[in-house]
């Protein structure tokens, strides 16, 4: 893969970047996404942030090979610490677990004033991002679910909100836009999760009873009820 020929997953992330933006891609690895955004004339300039030396070097090389050093600044550092306040309109964070993305947002909160859109693509546990967004006055404006190479990915797009946004537990678990759309990929994802929870519940039922096990069973039953309802 290269920056002209992006994965379906990252192309979907790119589709939510408004034309003319200055974008920061955090955890950019090869910097494929920022290079694509510039090649396609979607972003006018970009910052690629990377914490690890190997991916940081890959990003530098890709940006150099693509002749984009004037418009993509590759910076080494953790999360949003590589940004100055007010420097970018859009932040993308893709290809990590939901808890890590939420932690990056939490740790980098002070850098978010001025950012007009977050585009987040968790590989797992999107609920932790929806939890963070609702706690921090960001409003979900769109979501997408897609399958690529047998894996299911979710994309969450959020913008700053004047007030705190309440989401039900069901909406935080499933995603309000994704649940409404109820696509075949959404059905497939939650059918698989449901079957896995059924297996876990059976194992827990056979285990020595304890308060922790009862609480876990209760939590699973609640999630299963929500998913069953959504899949009807
Ligand atoms: N964003 C690319 C994508 O979606 O294909 C790369 C995803 S790759 C699996 C995750 C990248 O995030 C790795 O290169 C890793 O070094 C980087 N990363 C992890 N934690 C980070 C952090 N706190 N700050 C910056 N980068 C981070």
PDB file of C-alpha atoms and ligand atoms in Angstrom:
ATOM      1  CA  UNK A   1       0.000   0.000   0.000  1.00  0.00           C
ATOM      2  CA  UNK A   2       1.087   3.600  -0.525  1.00  0.00           C
ATOM      3  CA  UNK A   3      -0.385   7.032   0.082  1.00  0.00           C
ATOM      4  CA  UNK A   4      -2.060   7.171  -3.356  1.00  0.00           C
ATOM      5  CA  UNK A   5      -3.688   3.802  -2.848  1.00  0.00           C
ATOM      6  CA  UNK A   6      -5.133   3.966   0.620  1.00  0.00           C
ATOM      7  CA  UNK A   7      -6.934   1.129   2.442  1.00  0.00           C
ATOM      8  CA  UNK A   8     -10.733   1.195   2.403  1.00  0.00           C
ATOM      9  CA  UNK A   9     -10.584   1.969   6.144  1.00  0.00           C
ATOM     10  CA  UNK A  10      -8.334   5.026   5.830  1.00  0.00           C
ATOM     11  CA  UNK A  11     -10.158   6.218   2.696  1.00  0.00           C
ATOM     12  CA  UNK A  12     -13.326   6.238   4.789  1.00  0.00           C
ATOM     13  CA  UNK A  13     -11.533   8.247   7.506  1.00  0.00           C
ATOM     14  CA  UNK A  14     -10.314  10.703   4.828  1.00  0.00           C
ATOM     15  CA  UNK A  15     -13.857  11.124   3.481  1.00  0.00           C
ATOM     16  CA  UNK A  16     -14.799  12.955   6.708  1.00  0.00           C
ATOM     17  CA  UNK A  17     -11.984  15.531   6.463  1.00  0.00           C
ATOM     18  CA  UNK A  18     -13.456  18.826   5.209  1.00  0.00           C
ATOM     19  CA  UNK A  19     -11.809  20.286   2.116  1.00  0.00           C
ATOM     20  CA  UNK A  20      -9.275  23.020   2.911  1.00  0.00           C
ATOM     21  CA  UNK A  21      -8.505  21.721   6.425  1.00  0.00           C
ATOM     22  CA  UNK A  22      -5.273  21.723   8.301  1.00  0.00           C
ATOM     23  CA  UNK A  23      -5.178  18.207   9.722  1.00  0.00           C
ATOM     24  CA  UNK A  24      -3.175  16.423  12.385  1.00  0.00           C
ATOM     25  CA  UNK A  25      -2.941  12.639  12.101  1.00  0.00           C
ATOM     26  CA  UNK A  26      -1.858  11.219  15.439  1.00  0.00           C
ATOM     27  CA  UNK A  27      -0.254   7.771  15.397  1.00  0.00           C
ATOM     28  CA  UNK A  28       0.343   8.254  11.696  1.00  0.00           C
ATOM     29  CA  UNK A  29       2.785   5.360  11.161  1.00  0.00           C
ATOM     30  CA  UNK A  30       3.742   5.641   7.449  1.00  0.00           C
ATOM     31  CA  UNK A  31       1.882   8.965   7.157  1.00  0.00           C
ATOM     32  CA  UNK A  32      -0.250   7.416   4.402  1.00  0.00           C
ATOM     33  CA  UNK A  33      -3.329   9.330   5.512  1.00  0.00           C
ATOM     34  CA  UNK A  34      -1.823  12.858   5.551  1.00  0.00           C
ATOM     35  CA  UNK A  35      -0.033  12.180   2.232  1.00  0.00           C
ATOM     36  CA  UNK A  36      -3.326  11.059   0.682  1.00  0.00           C
ATOM     37  CA  UNK A  37      -5.146  14.128   2.067  1.00  0.00           C
ATOM     38  CA  UNK A  38      -2.608  16.412   0.404  1.00  0.00           C
ATOM     39  CA  UNK A  39      -2.437  14.466  -2.890  1.00  0.00           C
ATOM     40  CA  UNK A  40      -6.231  14.579  -3.147  1.00  0.00           C
ATOM     41  CA  UNK A  41      -6.238  18.306  -2.297  1.00  0.00           C
ATOM     42  CA  UNK A  42      -8.457  17.687   0.725  1.00  0.00           C
ATOM     43  CA  UNK A  43      -6.075  19.127   3.345  1.00  0.00           C
ATOM     44  CA  UNK A  44      -3.951  22.198   2.653  1.00  0.00           C
ATOM     45  CA  UNK A  45      -1.299  21.117   5.124  1.00  0.00           C
ATOM     46  CA  UNK A  46      -0.891  18.453   7.773  1.00  0.00           C
ATOM     47  CA  UNK A  47       1.011  17.293  10.822  1.00  0.00           C
ATOM     48  CA  UNK A  48       1.881  13.620  11.239  1.00  0.00           C
ATOM     49  CA  UNK A  49       2.484  12.710  14.890  1.00  0.00           C
ATOM     50  CA  UNK A  50       4.239   9.498  15.921  1.00  0.00           C
ATOM     51  CA  UNK A  51       5.495   8.310  19.278  1.00  0.00           C
ATOM     52  CA  UNK A  52       7.632   5.363  18.120  1.00  0.00           C
ATOM     53  CA  UNK A  53      10.980   5.750  16.359  1.00  0.00           C
ATOM     54  CA  UNK A  54      10.412   3.141  13.586  1.00  0.00           C
ATOM     55  CA  UNK A  55       7.031   4.514  12.417  1.00  0.00           C
ATOM     56  CA  UNK A  56       8.344   8.085  12.851  1.00  0.00           C
ATOM     57  CA  UNK A  57      11.190   7.279  10.422  1.00  0.00           C
ATOM     58  CA  UNK A  58       8.713   5.612   8.022  1.00  0.00           C
ATOM     59  CA  UNK A  59       6.575   8.762   8.095  1.00  0.00           C
ATOM     60  CA  UNK A  60       9.582  10.999   7.405  1.00  0.00           C
ATOM     61  CA  UNK A  61      10.612   8.781   4.487  1.00  0.00           C
ATOM     62  CA  UNK A  62       7.128   8.612   2.965  1.00  0.00           C
ATOM     63  CA  UNK A  63       6.680  12.379   3.176  1.00  0.00           C
ATOM     64  CA  UNK A  64      10.102  12.916   1.619  1.00  0.00           C
ATOM     65  CA  UNK A  65       9.521  10.301  -1.137  1.00  0.00           C
ATOM     66  CA  UNK A  66       6.186  11.942  -1.975  1.00  0.00           C
ATOM     67  CA  UNK A  67       7.844  15.376  -2.140  1.00  0.00           C
ATOM     68  CA  UNK A  68       5.538  16.750   0.559  1.00  0.00           C
ATOM     69  CA  UNK A  69       8.028  18.091   3.128  1.00  0.00           C
ATOM     70  CA  UNK A  70       6.770  21.644   2.601  1.00  0.00           C
ATOM     71  CA  UNK A  71       3.199  20.768   3.558  1.00  0.00           C
ATOM     72  CA  UNK A  72       3.449  17.821   5.962  1.00  0.00           C
ATOM     73  CA  UNK A  73       5.334  18.296   9.184  1.00  0.00           C
ATOM     74  CA  UNK A  74       6.301  14.976  10.805  1.00  0.00           C
ATOM     75  CA  UNK A  75       6.697  15.314  14.572  1.00  0.00           C
ATOM     76  CA  UNK A  76       7.838  12.818  17.158  1.00  0.00           C
ATOM     77  CA  UNK A  77       5.972  12.694  20.447  1.00  0.00           C
ATOM     78  CA  UNK A  78       3.059  11.180  22.295  1.00  0.00           C
ATOM     79  CA  UNK A  79      -0.498  11.997  21.298  1.00  0.00           C
ATOM     80  CA  UNK A  80      -1.535  15.629  21.028  1.00  0.00           C
ATOM     81  CA  UNK A  81       1.631  16.848  22.765  1.00  0.00           C
ATOM     82  CA  UNK A  82       3.132  17.397  19.291  1.00  0.00           C
ATOM     83  CA  UNK A  83       0.535  20.100  18.563  1.00  0.00           C
ATOM     84  CA  UNK A  84       0.369  23.785  19.455  1.00  0.00           C
ATOM     85  CA  UNK A  85      -3.014  25.200  20.430  1.00  0.00           C
ATOM     86  CA  UNK A  86      -4.991  26.481  17.432  1.00  0.00           C
ATOM     87  CA  UNK A  87      -2.655  24.917  14.881  1.00  0.00           C
ATOM     88  CA  UNK A  88      -5.060  22.451  13.253  1.00  0.00           C
ATOM     89  CA  UNK A  89      -8.781  22.275  12.377  1.00  0.00           C
ATOM     90  CA  UNK A  90      -9.062  18.505  12.313  1.00  0.00           C
ATOM     91  CA  UNK A  91      -7.502  15.676  14.317  1.00  0.00           C
ATOM     92  CA  UNK A  92      -7.590  12.101  13.047  1.00  0.00           C
ATOM     93  CA  UNK A  93      -6.596   9.137  15.222  1.00  0.00           C
ATOM     94  CA  UNK A  94      -6.956   5.755  13.524  1.00  0.00           C
ATOM     95  CA  UNK A  95      -6.008   2.125  13.897  1.00  0.00           C
ATOM     96  CA  UNK A  96      -5.723   1.913  17.690  1.00  0.00           C
ATOM     97  CA  UNK A  97      -7.957   0.576  20.438  1.00  0.00           C
ATOM     98  CA  UNK A  98     -10.750   2.814  21.707  1.00  0.00           C
ATOM     99  CA  UNK A  99      -9.261   3.065  25.232  1.00  0.00           C
ATOM    100  CA  UNK A 100      -5.901   4.278  23.843  1.00  0.00           C
ATOM    101  CA  UNK A 101      -7.596   6.854  21.593  1.00  0.00           C
ATOM    102  CA  UNK A 102      -9.640   8.099  24.579  1.00  0.00           C
ATOM    103  CA  UNK A 103      -6.487   8.315  26.700  1.00  0.00           C
ATOM    104  CA  UNK A 104      -4.723  10.335  23.987  1.00  0.00           C
ATOM    105  CA  UNK A 105      -7.692  12.749  23.906  1.00  0.00           C
ATOM    106  CA  UNK A 106      -7.832  12.964  27.699  1.00  0.00           C
ATOM    107  CA  UNK A 107      -4.084  13.579  28.057  1.00  0.00           C
ATOM    108  CA  UNK A 108      -4.139  16.137  25.230  1.00  0.00           C
ATOM    109  CA  UNK A 109      -7.330  18.004  26.176  1.00  0.00           C
ATOM    110  CA  UNK A 110      -5.489  21.297  26.553  1.00  0.00           C
ATOM    111  CA  UNK A 111      -4.564  21.173  22.832  1.00  0.00           C
ATOM    112  CA  UNK A 112      -8.128  20.778  21.589  1.00  0.00           C
ATOM    113  CA  UNK A 113      -9.457  24.371  21.720  1.00  0.00           C
ATOM    114  CA  UNK A 114      -9.764  25.468  18.072  1.00  0.00           C
ATOM    115  CA  UNK A 115     -10.079  21.919  16.738  1.00  0.00           C
ATOM    116  CA  UNK A 116     -13.352  21.770  14.810  1.00  0.00           C
ATOM    117  CA  UNK A 117     -13.568  18.078  14.114  1.00  0.00           C
ATOM    118  CA  UNK A 118     -12.284  14.790  15.535  1.00  0.00           C
ATOM    119  CA  UNK A 119     -12.271  11.753  13.261  1.00  0.00           C
ATOM    120  CA  UNK A 120     -11.588   8.643  15.312  1.00  0.00           C
ATOM    121  CA  UNK A 121     -11.272   5.071  14.103  1.00  0.00           C
ATOM    122  CA  UNK A 122     -11.017   2.589  16.958  1.00  0.00           C
ATOM    123  CA  UNK A 123     -10.239  -1.050  16.136  1.00  0.00           C
ATOM    124  CA  UNK A 124     -12.058  -2.150  19.286  1.00  0.00           C
ATOM    125  CA  UNK A 125     -14.197  -0.704  22.078  1.00  0.00           C
ATOM    126  CA  UNK A 126     -15.688   2.363  20.382  1.00  0.00           C
ATOM    127  CA  UNK A 127     -17.802   2.753  23.548  1.00  0.00           C
ATOM    128  CA  UNK A 128     -14.819   4.193  25.423  1.00  0.00           C
ATOM    129  CA  UNK A 129     -14.561   6.960  22.812  1.00  0.00           C
ATOM    130  CA  UNK A 130     -18.297   7.713  22.917  1.00  0.00           C
ATOM    131  CA  UNK A 131     -17.978   7.887  26.723  1.00  0.00           C
ATOM    132  CA  UNK A 132     -15.096  10.364  26.423  1.00  0.00           C
ATOM    133  CA  UNK A 133     -16.920  12.490  23.825  1.00  0.00           C
ATOM    134  CA  UNK A 134     -20.080  12.758  25.929  1.00  0.00           C
ATOM    135  CA  UNK A 135     -18.102  13.641  29.065  1.00  0.00           C
ATOM    136  CA  UNK A 136     -16.157  16.341  27.232  1.00  0.00           C
ATOM    137  CA  UNK A 137     -18.801  18.228  25.254  1.00  0.00           C
ATOM    138  CA  UNK A 138     -18.111  16.751  21.834  1.00  0.00           C
ATOM    139  CA  UNK A 139     -21.139  15.867  19.733  1.00  0.00           C
ATOM    140  CA  UNK A 140     -21.133  12.862  17.421  1.00  0.00           C
ATOM    141  CA  UNK A 141     -22.145  14.103  13.976  1.00  0.00           C
ATOM    142  CA  UNK A 142     -21.587  10.941  11.928  1.00  0.00           C
ATOM    143  CA  UNK A 143     -20.480   7.342  12.198  1.00  0.00           C
ATOM    144  CA  UNK A 144     -19.504   4.700   9.689  1.00  0.00           C
ATOM    145  CA  UNK A 145     -18.985   0.964   9.947  1.00  0.00           C
ATOM    146  CA  UNK A 146     -17.141  -1.045   7.328  1.00  0.00           C
ATOM    147  CA  UNK A 147     -15.489  -4.375   6.737  1.00  0.00           C
ATOM    148  CA  UNK A 148     -12.058  -4.853   5.243  1.00  0.00           C
ATOM    149  CA  UNK A 149     -10.043  -8.086   5.063  1.00  0.00           C
ATOM    150  CA  UNK A 150     -12.468  -9.809   7.424  1.00  0.00           C
ATOM    151  CA  UNK A 151     -12.219  -7.112  10.102  1.00  0.00           C
ATOM    152  CA  UNK A 152     -14.928  -4.662  11.082  1.00  0.00           C
ATOM    153  CA  UNK A 153     -14.009  -1.030  11.742  1.00  0.00           C
ATOM    154  CA  UNK A 154     -15.992   1.883  13.116  1.00  0.00           C
ATOM    155  CA  UNK A 155     -15.369   5.560  12.415  1.00  0.00           C
ATOM    156  CA  UNK A 156     -16.661   8.227  14.789  1.00  0.00           C
ATOM    157  CA  UNK A 157     -16.842  11.882  13.764  1.00  0.00           C
ATOM    158  CA  UNK A 158     -17.393  14.543  16.411  1.00  0.00           C
ATOM    159  CA  UNK A 159     -17.551  18.318  16.645  1.00  0.00           C
ATOM    160  CA  UNK A 160     -17.438  20.622  19.685  1.00  0.00           C
ATOM    161  CA  UNK A 161     -20.755  21.212  21.394  1.00  0.00           C
ATOM    162  CA  UNK A 162     -22.027  24.142  23.464  1.00  0.00           C
ATOM    163  CA  UNK A 163     -23.559  21.805  26.006  1.00  0.00           C
ATOM    164  CA  UNK A 164     -23.109  18.341  27.472  1.00  0.00           C
ATOM    165  CA  UNK A 165     -24.610  15.669  25.227  1.00  0.00           C
ATOM    166  CA  UNK A 166     -26.428  12.778  26.882  1.00  0.00           C
ATOM    167  CA  UNK A 167     -26.256   9.375  25.206  1.00  0.00           C
ATOM    168  CA  UNK A 168     -27.998   6.290  26.521  1.00  0.00           C
ATOM    169  CA  UNK A 169     -25.895   3.228  27.351  1.00  0.00           C
ATOM    170  CA  UNK A 170     -27.301   1.557  24.224  1.00  0.00           C
ATOM    171  CA  UNK A 171     -26.211   4.486  22.052  1.00  0.00           C
ATOM    172  CA  UNK A 172     -22.756   4.542  23.621  1.00  0.00           C
ATOM    173  CA  UNK A 173     -22.387   0.788  23.069  1.00  0.00           C
ATOM    174  CA  UNK A 174     -23.727   0.565  19.520  1.00  0.00           C
ATOM    175  CA  UNK A 175     -23.379   4.086  18.177  1.00  0.00           C
ATOM    176  CA  UNK A 176     -26.527   6.156  17.568  1.00  0.00           C
ATOM    177  CA  UNK A 177     -25.960   6.582  13.820  1.00  0.00           C
ATOM    178  CA  UNK A 178     -24.830   2.986  13.295  1.00  0.00           C
ATOM    179  CA  UNK A 179     -27.792   1.555  15.213  1.00  0.00           C
ATOM    180  CA  UNK A 180     -30.207   3.662  13.191  1.00  0.00           C
ATOM    181  CA  UNK A 181     -28.615   2.654   9.906  1.00  0.00           C
ATOM    182  CA  UNK A 182     -28.548  -1.008  11.020  1.00  0.00           C
ATOM    183  CA  UNK A 183     -26.385  -2.089   8.086  1.00  0.00           C
ATOM    184  CA  UNK A 184     -25.412  -5.658   7.223  1.00  0.00           C
ATOM    185  CA  UNK A 185     -21.897  -5.072   8.642  1.00  0.00           C
ATOM    186  CA  UNK A 186     -23.415  -3.711  11.878  1.00  0.00           C
ATOM    187  CA  UNK A 187     -25.627  -6.804  12.133  1.00  0.00           C
ATOM    188  CA  UNK A 188     -22.673  -9.088  11.472  1.00  0.00           C
ATOM    189  CA  UNK A 189     -20.506  -7.383  14.111  1.00  0.00           C
ATOM    190  CA  UNK A 190     -23.123  -7.518  16.860  1.00  0.00           C
ATOM    191  CA  UNK A 191     -24.259 -11.049  15.982  1.00  0.00           C
ATOM    192  CA  UNK A 192     -20.675 -12.197  16.488  1.00  0.00           C
ATOM    193  CA  UNK A 193     -20.329 -10.245  19.753  1.00  0.00           C
ATOM    194  CA  UNK A 194     -23.632 -11.693  20.958  1.00  0.00           C
ATOM    195  CA  UNK A 195     -22.523 -15.265  20.284  1.00  0.00           C
ATOM    196  CA  UNK A 196     -19.240 -14.631  22.116  1.00  0.00           C
ATOM    197  CA  UNK A 197     -21.082 -13.187  25.121  1.00  0.00           C
ATOM    198  CA  UNK A 198     -23.362 -16.248  25.127  1.00  0.00           C
ATOM    199  CA  UNK A 199     -20.278 -18.481  25.370  1.00  0.00           C
ATOM    200  CA  UNK A 200     -18.796 -16.361  28.182  1.00  0.00           C
ATOM    201  CA  UNK A 201     -22.102 -16.348  30.039  1.00  0.00           C
ATOM    202  CA  UNK A 202     -22.266 -20.163  29.853  1.00  0.00           C
ATOM    203  CA  UNK A 203     -18.732 -20.397  31.274  1.00  0.00           C
ATOM    204  CA  UNK A 204     -19.533 -17.926  34.060  1.00  0.00           C
ATOM    205  CA  UNK A 205     -22.658 -19.891  34.956  1.00  0.00           C
ATOM    206  CA  UNK A 206     -20.495 -22.979  35.500  1.00  0.00           C
ATOM    207  CA  UNK A 207     -17.947 -21.088  37.617  1.00  0.00           C
ATOM    208  CA  UNK A 208     -17.924 -20.905  41.426  1.00  0.00           C
ATOM    209  CA  UNK A 209     -20.455 -18.154  42.283  1.00  0.00           C
ATOM    210  CA  UNK A 210     -19.073 -14.887  43.629  1.00  0.00           C
ATOM    211  CA  UNK A 211     -20.057 -11.229  43.681  1.00  0.00           C
ATOM    212  CA  UNK A 212     -17.653 -10.417  40.845  1.00  0.00           C
ATOM    213  CA  UNK A 213     -19.030 -13.217  38.670  1.00  0.00           C
ATOM    214  CA  UNK A 214     -22.622 -12.169  39.363  1.00  0.00           C
ATOM    215  CA  UNK A 215     -21.783  -8.554  38.422  1.00  0.00           C
ATOM    216  CA  UNK A 216     -20.078  -9.719  35.207  1.00  0.00           C
ATOM    217  CA  UNK A 217     -23.090 -11.897  34.318  1.00  0.00           C
ATOM    218  CA  UNK A 218     -25.437  -8.995  34.953  1.00  0.00           C
ATOM    219  CA  UNK A 219     -23.360  -6.697  32.743  1.00  0.00           C
ATOM    220  CA  UNK A 220     -23.325  -9.290  29.947  1.00  0.00           C
ATOM    221  CA  UNK A 221     -27.085  -9.822  30.198  1.00  0.00           C
ATOM    222  CA  UNK A 222     -27.669  -6.068  29.941  1.00  0.00           C
ATOM    223  CA  UNK A 223     -25.497  -5.812  26.836  1.00  0.00           C
ATOM    224  CA  UNK A 224     -27.156  -8.887  25.309  1.00  0.00           C
ATOM    225  CA  UNK A 225     -30.615  -7.397  25.842  1.00  0.00           C
ATOM    226  CA  UNK A 226     -29.536  -4.180  24.100  1.00  0.00           C
ATOM    227  CA  UNK A 227     -27.975  -6.031  21.182  1.00  0.00           C
ATOM    228  CA  UNK A 228     -30.913  -8.426  20.790  1.00  0.00           C
ATOM    229  CA  UNK A 229     -33.258  -5.457  20.634  1.00  0.00           C
ATOM    230  CA  UNK A 230     -31.041  -3.700  18.062  1.00  0.00           C
ATOM    231  CA  UNK A 231     -30.832  -6.765  15.843  1.00  0.00           C
ATOM    232  CA  UNK A 232     -34.587  -7.412  15.716  1.00  0.00           C
TER     233      UNK A 232
HETATM  234  N1  LIG B   1      -2.961   5.496  11.950  1.00  0.00           N
HETATM  235  C1  LIG B   1      -2.381   4.443  11.126  1.00  0.00           C
HETATM  236  C2  LIG B   1      -3.469   3.594  10.540  1.00  0.00           C
HETATM  237  O1  LIG B   1      -4.621   3.743  10.948  1.00  0.00           O
HETATM  238  O2  LIG B   1      -3.178   2.754   9.679  1.00  0.00           O
HETATM  239  C3  LIG B   1      -1.403   3.597  11.934  1.00  0.00           C
HETATM  240  C4  LIG B   1      -2.031   2.716  12.965  1.00  0.00           C
HETATM  241  S1  LIG B   1      -0.818   1.838  13.873  1.00  0.00           S
HETATM  242  C5  LIG B   1      -1.609   0.332  14.214  1.00  0.00           C
HETATM  243  C6  LIG B   1      -0.810   2.699  15.412  1.00  0.00           C
HETATM  244  C7  LIG B   1       0.288   3.736  15.467  1.00  0.00           C
HETATM  245  O3  LIG B   1       0.049   4.596  16.558  1.00  0.00           O
HETATM  246  C8  LIG B   1       1.663   3.116  15.682  1.00  0.00           C
HETATM  247  O4  LIG B   1       2.534   3.580  14.693  1.00  0.00           O
HETATM  248  C9  LIG B   1       2.059   3.612  17.068  1.00  0.00           C
HETATM  249  O5  LIG B   1       3.438   3.843  17.192  1.00  0.00           O
HETATM  250  C10 LIG B   1       1.262   4.899  17.191  1.00  0.00           C
HETATM  251  N2  LIG B   1       0.957   5.329  18.548  1.00  0.00           N
HETATM  252  C11 LIG B   1       0.541   4.582  19.592  1.00  0.00           C
HETATM  253  N3  LIG B   1       0.359   5.347  20.680  1.00  0.00           N
HETATM  254  C12 LIG B   1       0.664   6.607  20.314  1.00  0.00           C
HETATM  255  C13 LIG B   1       0.681   7.857  20.986  1.00  0.00           C
HETATM  256  N4  LIG B   1       0.359   7.947  22.277  1.00  0.00           N
HETATM  257  N5  LIG B   1       1.047   8.953  20.303  1.00  0.00           N
HETATM  258  C14 LIG B   1       1.401   8.879  19.004  1.00  0.00           C
HETATM  259  N6  LIG B   1       1.397   7.725  18.302  1.00  0.00           N
HETATM  260  C15 LIG B   1       1.040   6.614  18.949  1.00  0.00           C
END
